[in-house]
């Protein structure tokens, strides 16, 4: 598995829903971006990134090129269609159209893939701690009429043991919900270890989502599989994509 270019979510999505997460493997980039870097904003060679994106689309058998967002750690949600502008500034996207590939990039932040159990709507979410705290999950679920019928896959993100944050981050989450205290354990020098997976699950449950899968990887620790900004600083980006067929 260590050299596999793609991860396929293990979840009971409807038959017409396709979902995939990339790893760092299977591309042509070199050095700190080796090898399947999909980010064109990290100073990698533009031609190599374009080739990596072509390979990603081909390997995943996508019906069209992924719709790449300009991610800013915010809460904006782009509603995609076949005529969408591909450079929307947003941290989540949602679509009801077949063949439109909702996509987010990450390298420690949490990617979430969503679909309804009828297979009529999908979404992709980029949730770093700031977007997660500010409500990007809630903003995305607002586009679904029945959150209790939504399935969510938590893609590869940094684990609690590797994710150190300051007390202001913990305070911001607890200020939103006292339950968030359960997602932090005390670290060194007045720092805290934050559990992004648990924080996301808490927000999802609060919105009525009952069906949550994934959340078992660590981008920081599994260096053979994933890029990690926390681990390496200058590095590549993975993608998580979902679409209807």
PDB file of N, CA and C in Angstrom, residues 165-203:
ATOM      1  N   UNK A 165      -0.985  22.883  19.191  1.00  0.00           N
ATOM      2  CA  UNK A 165      -1.557  24.220  18.994  1.00  0.00           C
ATOM      3  C   UNK A 165      -1.420  25.025  20.288  1.00  0.00           C
ATOM      4  N   UNK A 166      -1.627  26.327  20.167  1.00  0.00           N
ATOM      5  CA  UNK A 166      -1.564  27.196  21.321  1.00  0.00           C
ATOM      6  C   UNK A 166      -2.866  27.218  22.104  1.00  0.00           C
ATOM      7  N   UNK A 167      -2.841  27.782  23.300  1.00  0.00           N
ATOM      8  CA  UNK A 167      -4.045  27.826  24.135  1.00  0.00           C
ATOM      9  C   UNK A 167      -5.171  28.639  23.513  1.00  0.00           C
ATOM     10  N   UNK A 168      -4.833  29.569  22.629  1.00  0.00           N
ATOM     11  CA  UNK A 168      -5.880  30.369  21.999  1.00  0.00           C
ATOM     12  C   UNK A 168      -6.730  29.533  21.043  1.00  0.00           C
ATOM     13  N   UNK A 169      -6.137  28.504  20.446  1.00  0.00           N
ATOM     14  CA  UNK A 169      -6.896  27.619  19.554  1.00  0.00           C
ATOM     15  C   UNK A 169      -7.888  26.787  20.370  1.00  0.00           C
ATOM     16  N   UNK A 170      -7.399  26.217  21.440  1.00  0.00           N
ATOM     17  CA  UNK A 170      -8.285  25.444  22.332  1.00  0.00           C
ATOM     18  C   UNK A 170      -9.417  26.320  22.854  1.00  0.00           C
ATOM     19  N   UNK A 171      -9.090  27.537  23.267  1.00  0.00           N
ATOM     20  CA  UNK A 171     -10.104  28.440  23.811  1.00  0.00           C
ATOM     21  C   UNK A 171     -11.160  28.782  22.776  1.00  0.00           C
ATOM     22  N   UNK A 172     -10.743  28.958  21.529  1.00  0.00           N
ATOM     23  CA  UNK A 172     -11.699  29.301  20.470  1.00  0.00           C
ATOM     24  C   UNK A 172     -12.711  28.182  20.249  1.00  0.00           C
ATOM     25  N   UNK A 173     -12.236  26.947  20.270  1.00  0.00           N
ATOM     26  CA  UNK A 173     -13.155  25.810  20.084  1.00  0.00           C
ATOM     27  C   UNK A 173     -14.080  25.651  21.283  1.00  0.00           C
ATOM     28  N   UNK A 174     -13.533  25.760  22.498  1.00  0.00           N
ATOM     29  CA  UNK A 174     -14.348  25.590  23.697  1.00  0.00           C
ATOM     30  C   UNK A 174     -15.361  26.715  23.822  1.00  0.00           C
ATOM     31  N   UNK A 175     -15.008  27.890  23.347  1.00  0.00           N
ATOM     32  CA  UNK A 175     -15.947  29.010  23.358  1.00  0.00           C
ATOM     33  C   UNK A 175     -17.164  28.722  22.494  1.00  0.00           C
ATOM     34  N   UNK A 176     -16.955  27.928  21.443  1.00  0.00           N
ATOM     35  CA  UNK A 176     -18.074  27.522  20.591  1.00  0.00           C
ATOM     36  C   UNK A 176     -18.872  26.397  21.226  1.00  0.00           C
ATOM     37  N   UNK A 177     -18.180  25.450  21.837  1.00  0.00           N
ATOM     38  CA  UNK A 177     -18.843  24.308  22.468  1.00  0.00           C
ATOM     39  C   UNK A 177     -17.950  23.738  23.567  1.00  0.00           C
ATOM     40  N   UNK A 178     -18.494  23.619  24.770  1.00  0.00           N
ATOM     41  CA  UNK A 178     -17.719  23.086  25.895  1.00  0.00           C
ATOM     42  C   UNK A 178     -17.251  21.665  25.626  1.00  0.00           C
ATOM     43  N   UNK A 179     -17.984  20.949  24.779  1.00  0.00           N
ATOM     44  CA  UNK A 179     -17.638  19.566  24.449  1.00  0.00           C
ATOM     45  C   UNK A 179     -16.271  19.470  23.778  1.00  0.00           C
ATOM     46  N   UNK A 180     -15.835  20.555  23.139  1.00  0.00           N
ATOM     47  CA  UNK A 180     -14.567  20.543  22.419  1.00  0.00           C
ATOM     48  C   UNK A 180     -13.381  20.269  23.339  1.00  0.00           C
ATOM     49  N   UNK A 181     -13.552  20.484  24.631  1.00  0.00           N
ATOM     50  CA  UNK A 181     -12.472  20.229  25.582  1.00  0.00           C
ATOM     51  C   UNK A 181     -11.976  18.791  25.490  1.00  0.00           C
ATOM     52  N   UNK A 182     -12.872  17.877  25.108  1.00  0.00           N
ATOM     53  CA  UNK A 182     -12.513  16.464  25.004  1.00  0.00           C
ATOM     54  C   UNK A 182     -11.496  16.199  23.893  1.00  0.00           C
ATOM     55  N   UNK A 183     -11.350  17.150  22.971  1.00  0.00           N
ATOM     56  CA  UNK A 183     -10.487  16.953  21.808  1.00  0.00           C
ATOM     57  C   UNK A 183      -9.075  17.497  22.024  1.00  0.00           C
ATOM     58  N   UNK A 184      -8.756  17.923  23.233  1.00  0.00           N
ATOM     59  CA  UNK A 184      -7.433  18.482  23.524  1.00  0.00           C
ATOM     60  C   UNK A 184      -6.808  17.777  24.714  1.00  0.00           C
ATOM     61  N   UNK A 185      -5.522  17.467  24.590  1.00  0.00           N
ATOM     62  CA  UNK A 185      -4.768  16.963  25.725  1.00  0.00           C
ATOM     63  C   UNK A 185      -3.572  17.879  25.946  1.00  0.00           C
ATOM     64  N   UNK A 186      -3.190  18.018  27.186  1.00  0.00           N
ATOM     65  CA  UNK A 186      -2.123  18.949  27.553  1.00  0.00           C
ATOM     66  C   UNK A 186      -0.782  18.499  26.991  1.00  0.00           C
ATOM     67  N   UNK A 187      -0.055  19.472  26.430  1.00  0.00           N
ATOM     68  CA  UNK A 187       1.268  19.192  25.902  1.00  0.00           C
ATOM     69  C   UNK A 187       2.336  19.919  26.704  1.00  0.00           C
ATOM     70  N   UNK A 188       3.409  20.282  26.052  1.00  0.00           N
ATOM     71  CA  UNK A 188       4.519  20.961  26.719  1.00  0.00           C
ATOM     72  C   UNK A 188       4.402  22.473  26.594  1.00  0.00           C
ATOM     73  N   UNK A 189       4.911  23.185  27.596  1.00  0.00           N
ATOM     74  CA  UNK A 189       5.033  24.644  27.538  1.00  0.00           C
ATOM     75  C   UNK A 189       3.709  25.341  27.236  1.00  0.00           C
ATOM     76  N   UNK A 190       2.672  24.927  27.957  1.00  0.00           N
ATOM     77  CA  UNK A 190       1.351  25.539  27.809  1.00  0.00           C
ATOM     78  C   UNK A 190       0.769  25.355  26.410  1.00  0.00           C
ATOM     79  N   UNK A 191       1.207  24.303  25.732  1.00  0.00           N
ATOM     80  CA  UNK A 191       0.653  23.972  24.420  1.00  0.00           C
ATOM     81  C   UNK A 191      -0.330  22.816  24.566  1.00  0.00           C
ATOM     82  N   UNK A 192      -1.086  22.551  23.491  1.00  0.00           N
ATOM     83  CA  UNK A 192      -2.107  21.512  23.518  1.00  0.00           C
ATOM     84  C   UNK A 192      -2.024  20.661  22.259  1.00  0.00           C
ATOM     85  N   UNK A 193      -2.381  19.392  22.400  1.00  0.00           N
ATOM     86  CA  UNK A 193      -2.453  18.482  21.256  1.00  0.00           C
ATOM     87  C   UNK A 193      -3.931  18.389  20.849  1.00  0.00           C
ATOM     88  N   UNK A 194      -4.218  18.816  19.621  1.00  0.00           N
ATOM     89  CA  UNK A 194      -5.608  18.899  19.156  1.00  0.00           C
ATOM     90  C   UNK A 194      -5.965  17.719  18.260  1.00  0.00           C
ATOM     91  N   UNK A 195      -7.150  17.194  18.444  1.00  0.00           N
ATOM     92  CA  UNK A 195      -7.660  16.078  17.647  1.00  0.00           C
ATOM     93  C   UNK A 195      -8.626  16.618  16.595  1.00  0.00           C
ATOM     94  N   UNK A 196      -8.108  16.876  15.391  1.00  0.00           N
ATOM     95  CA  UNK A 196      -8.943  17.414  14.308  1.00  0.00           C
ATOM     96  C   UNK A 196     -10.091  16.476  13.973  1.00  0.00           C
ATOM     97  N   UNK A 197      -9.806  15.183  13.963  1.00  0.00           N
ATOM     98  CA  UNK A 197     -10.840  14.210  13.634  1.00  0.00           C
ATOM     99  C   UNK A 197     -12.005  14.292  14.621  1.00  0.00           C
ATOM    100  N   UNK A 198     -11.698  14.341  15.897  1.00  0.00           N
ATOM    101  CA  UNK A 198     -12.754  14.398  16.904  1.00  0.00           C
ATOM    102  C   UNK A 198     -13.496  15.730  16.840  1.00  0.00           C
ATOM    103  N   UNK A 199     -12.776  16.819  16.652  1.00  0.00           N
ATOM    104  CA  UNK A 199     -13.428  18.130  16.546  1.00  0.00           C
ATOM    105  C   UNK A 199     -14.411  18.156  15.380  1.00  0.00           C
ATOM    106  N   UNK A 200     -14.025  17.538  14.272  1.00  0.00           N
ATOM    107  CA  UNK A 200     -14.916  17.478  13.121  1.00  0.00           C
ATOM    108  C   UNK A 200     -16.131  16.605  13.415  1.00  0.00           C
ATOM    109  N   UNK A 201     -15.907  15.475  14.068  1.00  0.00           N
ATOM    110  CA  UNK A 201     -17.022  14.593  14.405  1.00  0.00           C
ATOM    111  C   UNK A 201     -18.009  15.295  15.322  1.00  0.00           C
ATOM    112  N   UNK A 202     -17.498  16.066  16.269  1.00  0.00           N
ATOM    113  CA  UNK A 202     -18.388  16.806  17.175  1.00  0.00           C
ATOM    114  C   UNK A 202     -19.262  17.783  16.402  1.00  0.00           C
ATOM    115  N   UNK A 203     -18.670  18.503  15.485  1.00  0.00           N
ATOM    116  CA  UNK A 203     -19.439  19.461  14.684  1.00  0.00           C
ATOM    117  C   UNK A 203     -20.469  18.742  13.811  1.00  0.00           C
TER     118      UNK A 203
END
